[in-house]
């Protein structure tokens, strides 16, 4: 978070649905998102943080003593370990930083169990050495069970230390290792035999003029070396781009990874400036994709009119109605006069066919895509319906109509004549790590609670249904095509 402090004597820390969360998602240097008793939490510079009931709408209220900057949080067993930088980063004019850890049984400040332990120092810098002890990121190695912290800024190196996962203290005799330069706000993650070092590159704390972006290198060993996609060592300035400015938000920094389900991951960060929120620093949550073994930010789903295409066969979701042919004057290809003017054929219009459709419920099926009105779906966010981690709920209607896709009590899928806002007509749309999507009804009629497992599913080439999500089956996966 702090390169700009080495450049400026003073600085100012400083939503569209397509880029950032809603509510009051104002934060700088957010920690990795943590879940506690059904709510989501993230902590930021200054001591406070954000809370969300559903992962989409955020407000202030998270509490973290100690002030300082750039915290991270990790659940270990039945406790939460919080780590943060107490000073450094040019705060107060120097780089004599301290990194502290503390524990809590809960993140809910209203809980009777909410009480942080006394903070313990695990790393420090004296302001003269080639390191600035700030911006820590935690990794509990799923293979070895060892707990690691990366930290540092542009004022020197990114360093790696080991903590005791039972106490949060520095492992006795552990010596810090230098693993990267030319970045800050680092984080470590592990996947499929690789350790990944995410670093924030560029300048911060300058609003819409901030150049923050997030880069990555990987290693077979947690101690490095961390190389990028063309073999450059992050200790020599390497790094492959994960996310940069776009969609009217600038300066993404402070990476965090959250695994929602198998094949469903999101990354959190802050945007230094959201142009549509007056240039404020806001929380961002994006799909996290994996391409050729590298993490990359996906794009938040955007409203529009699409073909909904099954990954299973490439056929389109459609109404189960009679196919209406498009009138066309045809002539034998060997008799065509090449000098005769070409007259384009107009698309079939909704008014040409809607009177042939039944008035009540119409089943859904899957078939060859033919640019027909019964195959084109308009997908629109429903802000009042809330959301999930990273997105709002959507309604899915036949373009030009109010006919809505809906789940049934029999755990099937149908369309109803008009969208009413019922939970079974609301859909969760999440991009998977391979770039495809899963589509989930918010609720199933007759079943209590929010649906967490059943998705739109291609049971056969022509048969859509609802079934258990399975990332390893293309039956669970869909694409959106704008033809």
GROMACS .gro file of C-alpha atoms in nm:
model
  483
    1UNK     CA    1   0.000   0.000   0.000
    2UNK     CA    2   0.292   0.232   0.042
    3UNK     CA    3   0.512   0.304  -0.255
    4UNK     CA    4   0.360   0.647  -0.298
    5UNK     CA    5   0.472   0.745   0.053
    6UNK     CA    6   0.832   0.715  -0.058
    7UNK     CA    7   0.753   0.957  -0.340
    8UNK     CA    8   0.512   1.212  -0.190
    9UNK     CA    9   0.528   1.398   0.141
   10UNK     CA   10   0.152   1.387   0.169
   11UNK     CA   11  -0.118   1.179   0.009
   12UNK     CA   12  -0.488   1.123   0.020
   13UNK     CA   13  -0.632   0.776   0.051
   14UNK     CA   14  -0.866   0.841  -0.158
   15UNK     CA   15  -2.030   0.128  -0.802
   16UNK     CA   16  -2.120   0.005  -1.089
   17UNK     CA   17  -2.265  -0.349  -1.059
   18UNK     CA   18  -2.019  -0.461  -1.326
   19UNK     CA   19  -1.707  -0.398  -1.118
   20UNK     CA   20  -1.742  -0.360  -0.743
   21UNK     CA   21  -1.964  -0.456  -0.453
   22UNK     CA   22  -2.270  -0.256  -0.347
   23UNK     CA   23  -2.376  -0.089  -0.025
   24UNK     CA   24  -2.083   0.089   0.137
   25UNK     CA   25  -1.784  -0.116   0.013
   26UNK     CA   26  -1.528   0.152   0.098
   27UNK     CA   27  -1.197   0.005   0.210
   28UNK     CA   28  -0.824   0.022   0.146
   29UNK     CA   29  -0.581  -0.270   0.165
   30UNK     CA   30  -0.846  -0.537   0.239
   31UNK     CA   31  -0.758  -0.869   0.394
   32UNK     CA   32  -0.853  -1.196   0.231
   33UNK     CA   33  -1.227  -1.243   0.286
   34UNK     CA   34  -1.312  -1.465   0.585
   35UNK     CA   35  -1.643  -1.632   0.667
   36UNK     CA   36  -1.767  -1.647   1.025
   37UNK     CA   37  -2.109  -1.780   1.130
   38UNK     CA   38  -2.261  -1.724   0.787
   39UNK     CA   39  -2.129  -1.369   0.739
   40UNK     CA   40  -1.831  -1.240   0.543
   41UNK     CA   41  -1.560  -1.012   0.682
   42UNK     CA   42  -1.265  -0.820   0.545
   43UNK     CA   43  -1.034  -0.585   0.737
   44UNK     CA   44  -0.849  -0.281   0.606
   45UNK     CA   45  -0.594  -0.017   0.686
   46UNK     CA   46  -0.686   0.191   0.987
   47UNK     CA   47  -0.837  -0.074   1.211
   48UNK     CA   48  -1.187  -0.117   1.073
   49UNK     CA   49  -1.337  -0.334   0.805
   50UNK     CA   50  -1.649  -0.449   0.625
   51UNK     CA   51  -1.922  -0.706   0.696
   52UNK     CA   52  -2.163  -0.867   0.450
   53UNK     CA   53  -2.463  -1.089   0.514
   54UNK     CA   54  -2.452  -1.237   0.163
   55UNK     CA   55  -2.116  -1.148   0.006
   56UNK     CA   56  -2.264  -0.886  -0.227
   57UNK     CA   57  -2.384  -0.596  -0.010
   58UNK     CA   58  -2.118  -0.463   0.227
   59UNK     CA   59  -2.121  -0.217   0.516
   60UNK     CA   60  -1.881  -0.105   0.785
   61UNK     CA   61  -1.870  -0.262   1.129
   62UNK     CA   62  -1.586  -0.513   1.137
   63UNK     CA   63  -1.350  -0.438   1.425
   64UNK     CA   64  -0.977  -0.490   1.459
   65UNK     CA   65  -0.768  -0.322   1.730
   66UNK     CA   66  -0.418  -0.193   1.676
   67UNK     CA   67  -0.476   0.038   1.381
   68UNK     CA   68  -0.187   0.019   1.140
   69UNK     CA   69  -0.210  -0.106   0.786
   70UNK     CA   70  -0.279  -0.385   0.543
   71UNK     CA   71  -0.404  -0.672   0.761
   72UNK     CA   72  -0.470  -1.032   0.665
   73UNK     CA   73  -0.691  -1.290   0.835
   74UNK     CA   74  -0.693  -1.670   0.829
   75UNK     CA   75  -0.906  -1.927   1.009
   76UNK     CA   76  -0.693  -2.198   1.170
   77UNK     CA   77  -0.894  -2.464   1.351
   78UNK     CA   78  -1.169  -2.287   1.542
   79UNK     CA   79  -0.984  -1.955   1.575
   80UNK     CA   80  -0.902  -1.662   1.350
   81UNK     CA   81  -0.546  -1.535   1.319
   82UNK     CA   82  -0.514  -1.167   1.228
   83UNK     CA   83  -0.183  -1.017   1.116
   84UNK     CA   84  -0.111  -0.651   1.038
   85UNK     CA   85   0.160  -0.390   1.000
   86UNK     CA   86   0.175  -0.154   1.297
   87UNK     CA   87   0.398   0.109   1.132
   88UNK     CA   88   0.629   0.136   0.833
   89UNK     CA   89   0.547   0.199   0.470
   90UNK     CA   90   0.639   0.563   0.504
   91UNK     CA   91   0.363   0.615   0.761
   92UNK     CA   92   0.499   0.884   0.989
   93UNK     CA   93   0.787   0.935   0.750
   94UNK     CA   94   0.986   0.618   0.806
   95UNK     CA   95   1.026   0.252   0.724
   96UNK     CA   96   1.084   0.117   1.074
   97UNK     CA   97   0.795  -0.128   1.054
   98UNK     CA   98   0.653  -0.391   1.290
   99UNK     CA   99   0.428  -0.685   1.204
  100UNK     CA  100   0.199  -0.821   1.473
  101UNK     CA  101  -0.035  -1.118   1.514
  102UNK     CA  102  -0.337  -1.176   1.738
  103UNK     CA  103  -0.617  -1.431   1.773
  104UNK     CA  104  -0.993  -1.424   1.819
  105UNK     CA  105  -1.255  -1.698   1.851
  106UNK     CA  106  -1.495  -1.500   1.633
  107UNK     CA  107  -1.499  -1.204   1.396
  108UNK     CA  108  -1.847  -1.094   1.504
  109UNK     CA  109  -1.804  -0.788   1.729
  110UNK     CA  110  -2.149  -0.855   1.878
  111UNK     CA  111  -2.059  -1.203   1.995
  112UNK     CA  112  -1.983  -1.260   2.366
  113UNK     CA  113  -1.674  -1.454   2.250
  114UNK     CA  114  -1.533  -1.152   2.063
  115UNK     CA  115  -1.201  -1.072   2.227
  116UNK     CA  116  -0.862  -1.034   2.061
  117UNK     CA  117  -0.553  -1.166   2.234
  118UNK     CA  118  -0.261  -0.938   2.305
  119UNK     CA  119  -0.068  -0.864   1.984
  120UNK     CA  120   0.268  -1.039   1.933
  121UNK     CA  121   0.549  -0.898   1.719
  122UNK     CA  122   0.671  -1.146   1.455
  123UNK     CA  123   0.883  -0.924   1.227
  124UNK     CA  124   1.034  -0.578   1.225
  125UNK     CA  125   1.251  -0.343   1.018
  126UNK     CA  126   1.478  -0.068   1.147
  127UNK     CA  127   1.417   0.187   0.872
  128UNK     CA  128   1.766   0.147   0.730
  129UNK     CA  129   1.778  -0.215   0.615
  130UNK     CA  130   1.668  -0.327   0.270
  131UNK     CA  131   1.314  -0.412   0.383
  132UNK     CA  132   1.000  -0.249   0.517
  133UNK     CA  133   0.801  -0.469   0.759
  134UNK     CA  134   0.446  -0.401   0.641
  135UNK     CA  135   0.177  -0.556   0.416
  136UNK     CA  136   0.178  -0.916   0.549
  137UNK     CA  137   0.000  -1.205   0.376
  138UNK     CA  138  -0.068  -1.548   0.530
  139UNK     CA  139  -0.048  -1.900   0.385
  140UNK     CA  140  -0.127  -2.220   0.577
  141UNK     CA  141   0.038  -2.481   0.356
  142UNK     CA  142  -0.226  -2.751   0.289
  143UNK     CA  143   0.050  -3.007   0.222
  144UNK     CA  144   0.280  -2.957   0.520
  145UNK     CA  145   0.061  -2.767   0.767
  146UNK     CA  146   0.331  -2.500   0.803
  147UNK     CA  147   0.234  -2.134   0.834
  148UNK     CA  148   0.411  -1.873   0.620
  149UNK     CA  149   0.404  -1.495   0.595
  150UNK     CA  150   0.525  -1.280   0.307
  151UNK     CA  151   0.569  -0.908   0.370
  152UNK     CA  152   0.742  -0.595   0.244
  153UNK     CA  153   0.712  -0.302   0.004
  154UNK     CA  154   0.907  -0.126  -0.268
  155UNK     CA  155   1.141   0.000   0.001
  156UNK     CA  156   1.357  -0.311  -0.028
  157UNK     CA  157   1.263  -0.677  -0.067
  158UNK     CA  158   0.961  -0.897  -0.013
  159UNK     CA  159   1.050  -1.137   0.268
  160UNK     CA  160   0.925  -1.476   0.383
  161UNK     CA  161   0.906  -1.593   0.743
  162UNK     CA  162   0.753  -1.895   0.919
  163UNK     CA  163   0.510  -1.881   1.211
  164UNK     CA  164   0.385  -2.146   1.450
  165UNK     CA  165   0.023  -2.220   1.345
  166UNK     CA  166  -0.068  -2.301   1.707
  167UNK     CA  167   0.059  -1.979   1.862
  168UNK     CA  168   0.097  -1.727   1.580
  169UNK     CA  169   0.453  -1.663   1.700
  170UNK     CA  170   0.767  -1.666   1.487
  171UNK     CA  171   0.922  -2.012   1.466
  172UNK     CA  172   1.228  -2.006   1.689
  173UNK     CA  173   1.547  -1.955   1.488
  174UNK     CA  174   1.360  -1.881   1.166
  175UNK     CA  175   1.553  -1.648   0.936
  176UNK     CA  176   1.372  -1.427   0.687
  177UNK     CA  177   1.427  -1.503   0.317
  178UNK     CA  178   1.425  -1.244   0.038
  179UNK     CA  179   1.195  -1.371  -0.240
  180UNK     CA  180   1.093  -1.072  -0.456
  181UNK     CA  181   1.142  -0.706  -0.534
  182UNK     CA  182   0.952  -0.430  -0.716
  183UNK     CA  183   0.614  -0.503  -0.554
  184UNK     CA  184   0.426  -0.486  -0.225
  185UNK     CA  185   0.105  -0.611  -0.063
  186UNK     CA  186   0.206  -0.970  -0.139
  187UNK     CA  187   0.010  -1.288  -0.080
  188UNK     CA  188   0.089  -1.659  -0.106
  189UNK     CA  189  -0.144  -1.934  -0.230
  190UNK     CA  190  -0.100  -2.301  -0.315
  191UNK     CA  191  -0.254  -2.503  -0.598
  192UNK     CA  192  -0.172  -2.834  -0.768
  193UNK     CA  193   0.188  -2.862  -0.649
  194UNK     CA  194   0.272  -2.495  -0.710
  195UNK     CA  195   0.321  -2.207  -0.469
  196UNK     CA  196   0.215  -1.873  -0.612
  197UNK     CA  197   0.342  -1.535  -0.498
  198UNK     CA  198   0.101  -1.252  -0.580
  199UNK     CA  199   0.247  -0.904  -0.560
  200UNK     CA  200   0.098  -0.561  -0.613
  201UNK     CA  201   0.300  -0.354  -0.859
  202UNK     CA  202   0.278   0.018  -0.940
  203UNK     CA  203   0.184   0.324  -0.737
  204UNK     CA  204  -0.096   0.358  -0.484
  205UNK     CA  205  -0.286   0.615  -0.281
  206UNK     CA  206  -0.326   0.863  -0.566
  207UNK     CA  207  -0.690   0.797  -0.654
  208UNK     CA  208  -0.765   0.776  -1.026
  209UNK     CA  209  -0.396   0.833  -1.098
  210UNK     CA  210  -0.284   0.518  -0.912
  211UNK     CA  211  -0.117   0.256  -1.130
  212UNK     CA  212  -0.153  -0.046  -0.900
  213UNK     CA  213  -0.185  -0.387  -1.068
  214UNK     CA  214  -0.136  -0.743  -0.943
  215UNK     CA  215   0.130  -0.978  -1.081
  216UNK     CA  216   0.227  -1.337  -1.003
  217UNK     CA  217   0.514  -1.584  -1.010
  218UNK     CA  218   0.521  -1.949  -0.906
  219UNK     CA  219   0.758  -2.206  -0.756
  220UNK     CA  220   0.759  -2.573  -0.661
  221UNK     CA  221   0.901  -2.466  -0.322
  222UNK     CA  222   0.745  -2.214  -0.088
  223UNK     CA  223   1.088  -2.058  -0.046
  224UNK     CA  224   1.113  -1.988  -0.420
  225UNK     CA  225   1.248  -1.892  -0.662
  226UNK     CA  226   0.922  -1.746  -0.797
  227UNK     CA  227   0.931  -1.732  -1.177
  228UNK     CA  228   0.675  -1.582  -1.412
  229UNK     CA  229   0.537  -1.724  -1.738
  230UNK     CA  230   0.854  -1.640  -1.933
  231UNK     CA  231   1.098  -1.750  -1.665
  232UNK     CA  232   1.174  -1.415  -1.502
  233UNK     CA  233   1.249  -1.435  -1.131
  234UNK     CA  234   1.033  -1.206  -0.916
  235UNK     CA  235   1.352  -1.133  -0.722
  236UNK     CA  236   1.468  -0.962  -1.041
  237UNK     CA  237   1.141  -0.780  -1.114
  238UNK     CA  238   0.942  -1.054  -1.293
  239UNK     CA  239   0.568  -1.111  -1.268
  240UNK     CA  240   0.278  -1.215  -1.492
  241UNK     CA  241  -0.030  -0.991  -1.494
  242UNK     CA  242  -0.333  -1.111  -1.297
  243UNK     CA  243  -0.548  -0.799  -1.301
  244UNK     CA  244  -0.504  -0.437  -1.412
  245UNK     CA  245  -0.730  -0.134  -1.453
  246UNK     CA  246  -1.052  -0.172  -1.653
  247UNK     CA  247  -1.431  -0.125  -1.643
  248UNK     CA  248  -1.390   0.223  -1.492
  249UNK     CA  249  -1.192   0.104  -1.190
  250UNK     CA  250  -0.821   0.169  -1.148
  251UNK     CA  251  -0.543   0.040  -0.928
  252UNK     CA  252  -0.633  -0.315  -0.816
  253UNK     CA  253  -0.418  -0.426  -0.524
  254UNK     CA  254  -0.400  -0.657  -0.221
  255UNK     CA  255  -0.495  -0.994  -0.368
  256UNK     CA  256  -0.695  -1.250  -0.170
  257UNK     CA  257  -0.825  -1.590  -0.282
  258UNK     CA  258  -1.150  -1.752  -0.168
  259UNK     CA  259  -1.256  -2.102  -0.274
  260UNK     CA  260  -1.636  -2.125  -0.282
  261UNK     CA  261  -1.672  -2.474  -0.426
  262UNK     CA  262  -1.475  -2.711  -0.644
  263UNK     CA  263  -1.398  -2.512  -0.957
  264UNK     CA  264  -1.559  -2.196  -0.816
  265UNK     CA  265  -1.311  -1.938  -0.687
  266UNK     CA  266  -1.307  -1.561  -0.647
  267UNK     CA  267  -1.031  -1.311  -0.588
  268UNK     CA  268  -1.070  -1.005  -0.370
  269UNK     CA  269  -0.879  -0.679  -0.390
  270UNK     CA  270  -0.937  -0.311  -0.356
  271UNK     CA  271  -0.961  -0.074  -0.647
  272UNK     CA  272  -0.769   0.244  -0.571
  273UNK     CA  273  -1.041   0.436  -0.748
  274UNK     CA  274  -1.389   0.358  -0.874
  275UNK     CA  275  -1.472   0.626  -1.130
  276UNK     CA  276  -1.845   0.574  -1.072
  277UNK     CA  277  -1.804   0.613  -0.694
  278UNK     CA  278  -1.631   0.948  -0.707
  279UNK     CA  279  -1.284   0.792  -0.717
  280UNK     CA  280  -1.321   0.619  -0.382
  281UNK     CA  281  -1.119   0.311  -0.288
  282UNK     CA  282  -1.362   0.018  -0.288
  283UNK     CA  283  -1.369  -0.357  -0.236
  284UNK     CA  284  -1.360  -0.560  -0.556
  285UNK     CA  285  -1.450  -0.927  -0.599
  286UNK     CA  286  -1.388  -1.098  -0.931
  287UNK     CA  287  -1.407  -1.456  -1.056
  288UNK     CA  288  -1.065  -1.624  -1.035
  289UNK     CA  289  -0.980  -1.829  -1.342
  290UNK     CA  290  -0.690  -2.069  -1.398
  291UNK     CA  291  -0.537  -2.076  -1.746
  292UNK     CA  292  -0.246  -2.309  -1.818
  293UNK     CA  293  -0.167  -2.319  -1.449
  294UNK     CA  294  -0.178  -1.942  -1.398
  295UNK     CA  295  -0.434  -1.737  -1.203
  296UNK     CA  296  -0.610  -1.456  -1.388
  297UNK     CA  297  -0.904  -1.236  -1.295
  298UNK     CA  298  -1.226  -1.321  -1.474
  299UNK     CA  299  -1.490  -1.068  -1.568
  300UNK     CA  300  -1.802  -1.010  -1.364
  301UNK     CA  301  -2.108  -1.127  -1.552
  302UNK     CA  302  -2.270  -0.843  -1.743
  303UNK     CA  303  -2.640  -0.799  -1.811
  304UNK     CA  304  -2.753  -0.850  -2.169
  305UNK     CA  305  -2.933  -1.073  -2.416
  306UNK     CA  306  -2.765  -1.406  -2.490
  307UNK     CA  307  -2.785  -1.757  -2.622
  308UNK     CA  308  -2.739  -1.982  -2.317
  309UNK     CA  309  -2.523  -2.261  -2.457
  310UNK     CA  310  -2.463  -2.600  -2.301
  311UNK     CA  311  -2.097  -2.695  -2.267
  312UNK     CA  312  -2.206  -3.059  -2.302
  313UNK     CA  313  -2.296  -3.039  -2.672
  314UNK     CA  314  -2.305  -2.675  -2.772
  315UNK     CA  315  -2.684  -2.668  -2.802
  316UNK     CA  316  -2.897  -2.378  -2.680
  317UNK     CA  317  -3.145  -2.352  -2.394
  318UNK     CA  318  -3.486  -2.273  -2.545
  319UNK     CA  319  -3.861  -2.279  -2.496
  320UNK     CA  320  -4.025  -2.609  -2.589
  321UNK     CA  321  -4.238  -2.457  -2.866
  322UNK     CA  322  -4.298  -2.538  -3.230
  323UNK     CA  323  -4.020  -2.438  -3.466
  324UNK     CA  324  -4.148  -2.166  -3.703
  325UNK     CA  325  -3.975  -2.153  -4.038
  326UNK     CA  326  -3.850  -1.824  -4.181
  327UNK     CA  327  -3.999  -1.752  -4.528
  328UNK     CA  328  -3.730  -1.752  -4.795
  329UNK     CA  329  -3.730  -1.739  -5.173
  330UNK     CA  330  -3.486  -2.002  -5.288
  331UNK     CA  331  -3.340  -2.096  -5.623
  332UNK     CA  332  -3.106  -2.367  -5.738
  333UNK     CA  333  -2.749  -2.265  -5.669
  334UNK     CA  334  -2.644  -2.351  -6.025
  335UNK     CA  335  -2.900  -2.105  -6.163
  336UNK     CA  336  -2.810  -1.806  -5.946
  337UNK     CA  337  -2.734  -1.491  -6.141
  338UNK     CA  338  -2.418  -1.350  -5.975
  339UNK     CA  339  -2.518  -1.000  -6.089
  340UNK     CA  340  -2.857  -1.012  -5.922
  341UNK     CA  341  -2.873  -0.781  -5.615
  342UNK     CA  342  -2.844  -0.955  -5.279
  343UNK     CA  343  -3.134  -0.894  -5.040
  344UNK     CA  344  -3.056  -0.968  -4.673
  345UNK     CA  345  -3.297  -1.191  -4.481
  346UNK     CA  346  -3.443  -1.028  -4.172
  347UNK     CA  347  -3.423  -1.199  -3.833
  348UNK     CA  348  -3.737  -1.371  -3.715
  349UNK     CA  349  -3.921  -1.130  -3.485
  350UNK     CA  350  -4.093  -1.205  -3.159
  351UNK     CA  351  -4.426  -1.080  -3.295
  352UNK     CA  352  -4.397  -1.330  -3.580
  353UNK     CA  353  -4.412  -1.628  -3.344
  354UNK     CA  354  -4.536  -1.536  -2.996
  355UNK     CA  355  -4.899  -1.608  -3.080
  356UNK     CA  356  -4.802  -1.968  -3.153
  357UNK     CA  357  -4.674  -2.017  -2.798
  358UNK     CA  358  -4.895  -2.148  -2.514
  359UNK     CA  359  -5.017  -1.889  -2.265
  360UNK     CA  360  -4.924  -2.071  -1.942
  361UNK     CA  361  -4.608  -2.244  -1.833
  362UNK     CA  362  -4.380  -2.360  -2.113
  363UNK     CA  363  -4.120  -2.626  -2.054
  364UNK     CA  364  -3.756  -2.565  -2.138
  365UNK     CA  365  -3.546  -2.785  -2.363
  366UNK     CA  366  -3.211  -2.773  -2.542
  367UNK     CA  367  -3.171  -2.760  -2.920
  368UNK     CA  368  -2.971  -2.634  -3.219
  369UNK     CA  369  -2.924  -2.259  -3.201
  370UNK     CA  370  -3.105  -2.093  -3.493
  371UNK     CA  371  -3.125  -1.721  -3.399
  372UNK     CA  372  -3.489  -1.765  -3.297
  373UNK     CA  373  -3.683  -1.560  -3.039
  374UNK     CA  374  -3.750  -1.867  -2.824
  375UNK     CA  375  -3.372  -1.911  -2.783
  376UNK     CA  376  -3.275  -1.558  -2.679
  377UNK     CA  377  -3.266  -1.477  -2.309
  378UNK     CA  378  -3.236  -1.136  -2.146
  379UNK     CA  379  -3.050  -1.150  -1.815
  380UNK     CA  380  -3.102  -0.863  -1.572
  381UNK     CA  381  -2.981  -0.804  -1.217
  382UNK     CA  382  -3.248  -0.780  -0.946
  383UNK     CA  383  -3.086  -0.547  -0.690
  384UNK     CA  384  -3.357  -0.585  -0.427
  385UNK     CA  385  -3.304  -0.963  -0.417
  386UNK     CA  386  -2.956  -0.946  -0.260
  387UNK     CA  387  -2.674  -1.163  -0.386
  388UNK     CA  388  -2.387  -1.399  -0.309
  389UNK     CA  389  -2.010  -1.371  -0.284
  390UNK     CA  390  -1.924  -1.160  -0.586
  391UNK     CA  391  -2.256  -1.104  -0.760
  392UNK     CA  392  -2.627  -1.013  -0.747
  393UNK     CA  393  -2.915  -1.245  -0.830
  394UNK     CA  394  -3.052  -1.223  -1.184
  395UNK     CA  395  -3.379  -1.283  -1.362
  396UNK     CA  396  -3.362  -1.475  -1.691
  397UNK     CA  397  -3.644  -1.394  -1.932
  398UNK     CA  398  -3.716  -1.454  -2.299
  399UNK     CA  399  -3.603  -1.136  -2.478
  400UNK     CA  400  -3.887  -0.890  -2.530
  401UNK     CA  401  -4.114  -1.066  -2.282
  402UNK     CA  402  -4.162  -1.112  -1.909
  403UNK     CA  403  -4.158  -1.493  -1.942
  404UNK     CA  404  -3.910  -1.613  -1.681
  405UNK     CA  405  -3.697  -1.920  -1.626
  406UNK     CA  406  -3.792  -2.088  -1.297
  407UNK     CA  407  -3.715  -2.388  -1.079
  408UNK     CA  408  -4.001  -2.622  -0.988
  409UNK     CA  409  -4.094  -2.817  -0.677
  410UNK     CA  410  -4.019  -3.135  -0.874
  411UNK     CA  411  -3.659  -3.011  -0.909
  412UNK     CA  412  -3.701  -2.938  -1.279
  413UNK     CA  413  -3.680  -2.622  -1.485
  414UNK     CA  414  -3.964  -2.445  -1.661
  415UNK     CA  415  -4.073  -2.098  -1.774
  416UNK     CA  416  -4.358  -1.901  -1.621
  417UNK     CA  417  -4.563  -1.636  -1.805
  418UNK     CA  418  -4.445  -1.347  -1.586
  419UNK     CA  419  -4.155  -1.275  -1.352
  420UNK     CA  420  -4.281  -1.218  -0.998
  421UNK     CA  421  -3.954  -1.196  -0.807
  422UNK     CA  422  -4.008  -1.531  -0.635
  423UNK     CA  423  -3.687  -1.696  -0.517
  424UNK     CA  424  -3.726  -1.984  -0.764
  425UNK     CA  425  -3.714  -1.726  -1.047
  426UNK     CA  426  -3.384  -1.575  -0.928
  427UNK     CA  427  -3.055  -1.713  -1.055
  428UNK     CA  428  -2.697  -1.712  -0.930
  429UNK     CA  429  -2.448  -1.695  -1.218
  430UNK     CA  430  -2.085  -1.775  -1.139
  431UNK     CA  431  -1.788  -1.807  -1.370
  432UNK     CA  432  -1.589  -2.123  -1.304
  433UNK     CA  433  -1.212  -2.148  -1.303
  434UNK     CA  434  -1.214  -2.279  -1.665
  435UNK     CA  435  -1.416  -1.980  -1.792
  436UNK     CA  436  -1.753  -2.156  -1.821
  437UNK     CA  437  -2.045  -2.074  -1.589
  438UNK     CA  438  -2.273  -2.247  -1.345
  439UNK     CA  439  -2.633  -2.126  -1.316
  440UNK     CA  440  -2.815  -2.190  -0.986
  441UNK     CA  441  -3.169  -2.108  -0.874
  442UNK     CA  442  -3.175  -1.913  -0.549
  443UNK     CA  443  -3.428  -2.156  -0.403
  444UNK     CA  444  -3.627  -2.469  -0.483
  445UNK     CA  445  -4.003  -2.449  -0.408
  446UNK     CA  446  -4.089  -2.661  -0.107
  447UNK     CA  447  -3.727  -2.671   0.019
  448UNK     CA  448  -3.609  -2.448   0.302
  449UNK     CA  449  -3.319  -2.207   0.274
  450UNK     CA  450  -3.095  -2.085  -0.003
  451UNK     CA  451  -3.002  -2.346  -0.265
  452UNK     CA  452  -2.629  -2.423  -0.250
  453UNK     CA  453  -2.595  -2.736  -0.464
  454UNK     CA  454  -2.847  -2.771  -0.746
  455UNK     CA  455  -2.760  -2.615  -1.082
  456UNK     CA  456  -2.905  -2.593  -1.430
  457UNK     CA  457  -2.792  -2.923  -1.575
  458UNK     CA  458  -2.790  -3.080  -1.920
  459UNK     CA  459  -2.916  -3.431  -1.842
  460UNK     CA  460  -2.920  -3.509  -2.215
  461UNK     CA  461  -2.845  -3.327  -2.536
  462UNK     CA  462  -3.202  -3.193  -2.539
  463UNK     CA  463  -3.299  -3.221  -2.172
  464UNK     CA  464  -3.233  -2.948  -1.914
  465UNK     CA  465  -3.302  -3.019  -1.549
  466UNK     CA  466  -3.172  -2.932  -1.203
  467UNK     CA  467  -2.907  -3.158  -1.052
  468UNK     CA  468  -2.612  -3.161  -0.814
  469UNK     CA  469  -2.326  -2.941  -0.930
  470UNK     CA  470  -2.027  -3.137  -1.057
  471UNK     CA  471  -1.731  -2.937  -1.180
  472UNK     CA  472  -1.589  -3.247  -1.349
  473UNK     CA  473  -1.896  -3.284  -1.571
  474UNK     CA  474  -1.973  -3.058  -1.867
  475UNK     CA  475  -2.340  -3.120  -1.790
  476UNK     CA  476  -2.307  -2.857  -1.514
  477UNK     CA  477  -2.148  -2.592  -1.736
  478UNK     CA  478  -2.289  -2.322  -1.964
  479UNK     CA  479  -2.167  -2.037  -2.184
  480UNK     CA  480  -2.328  -1.709  -2.282
  481UNK     CA  481  -2.306  -1.612  -2.648
  482UNK     CA  482  -2.406  -1.274  -2.786
  483UNK     CA  483  -2.497  -1.355  -3.147
   0.00000   0.00000   0.00000
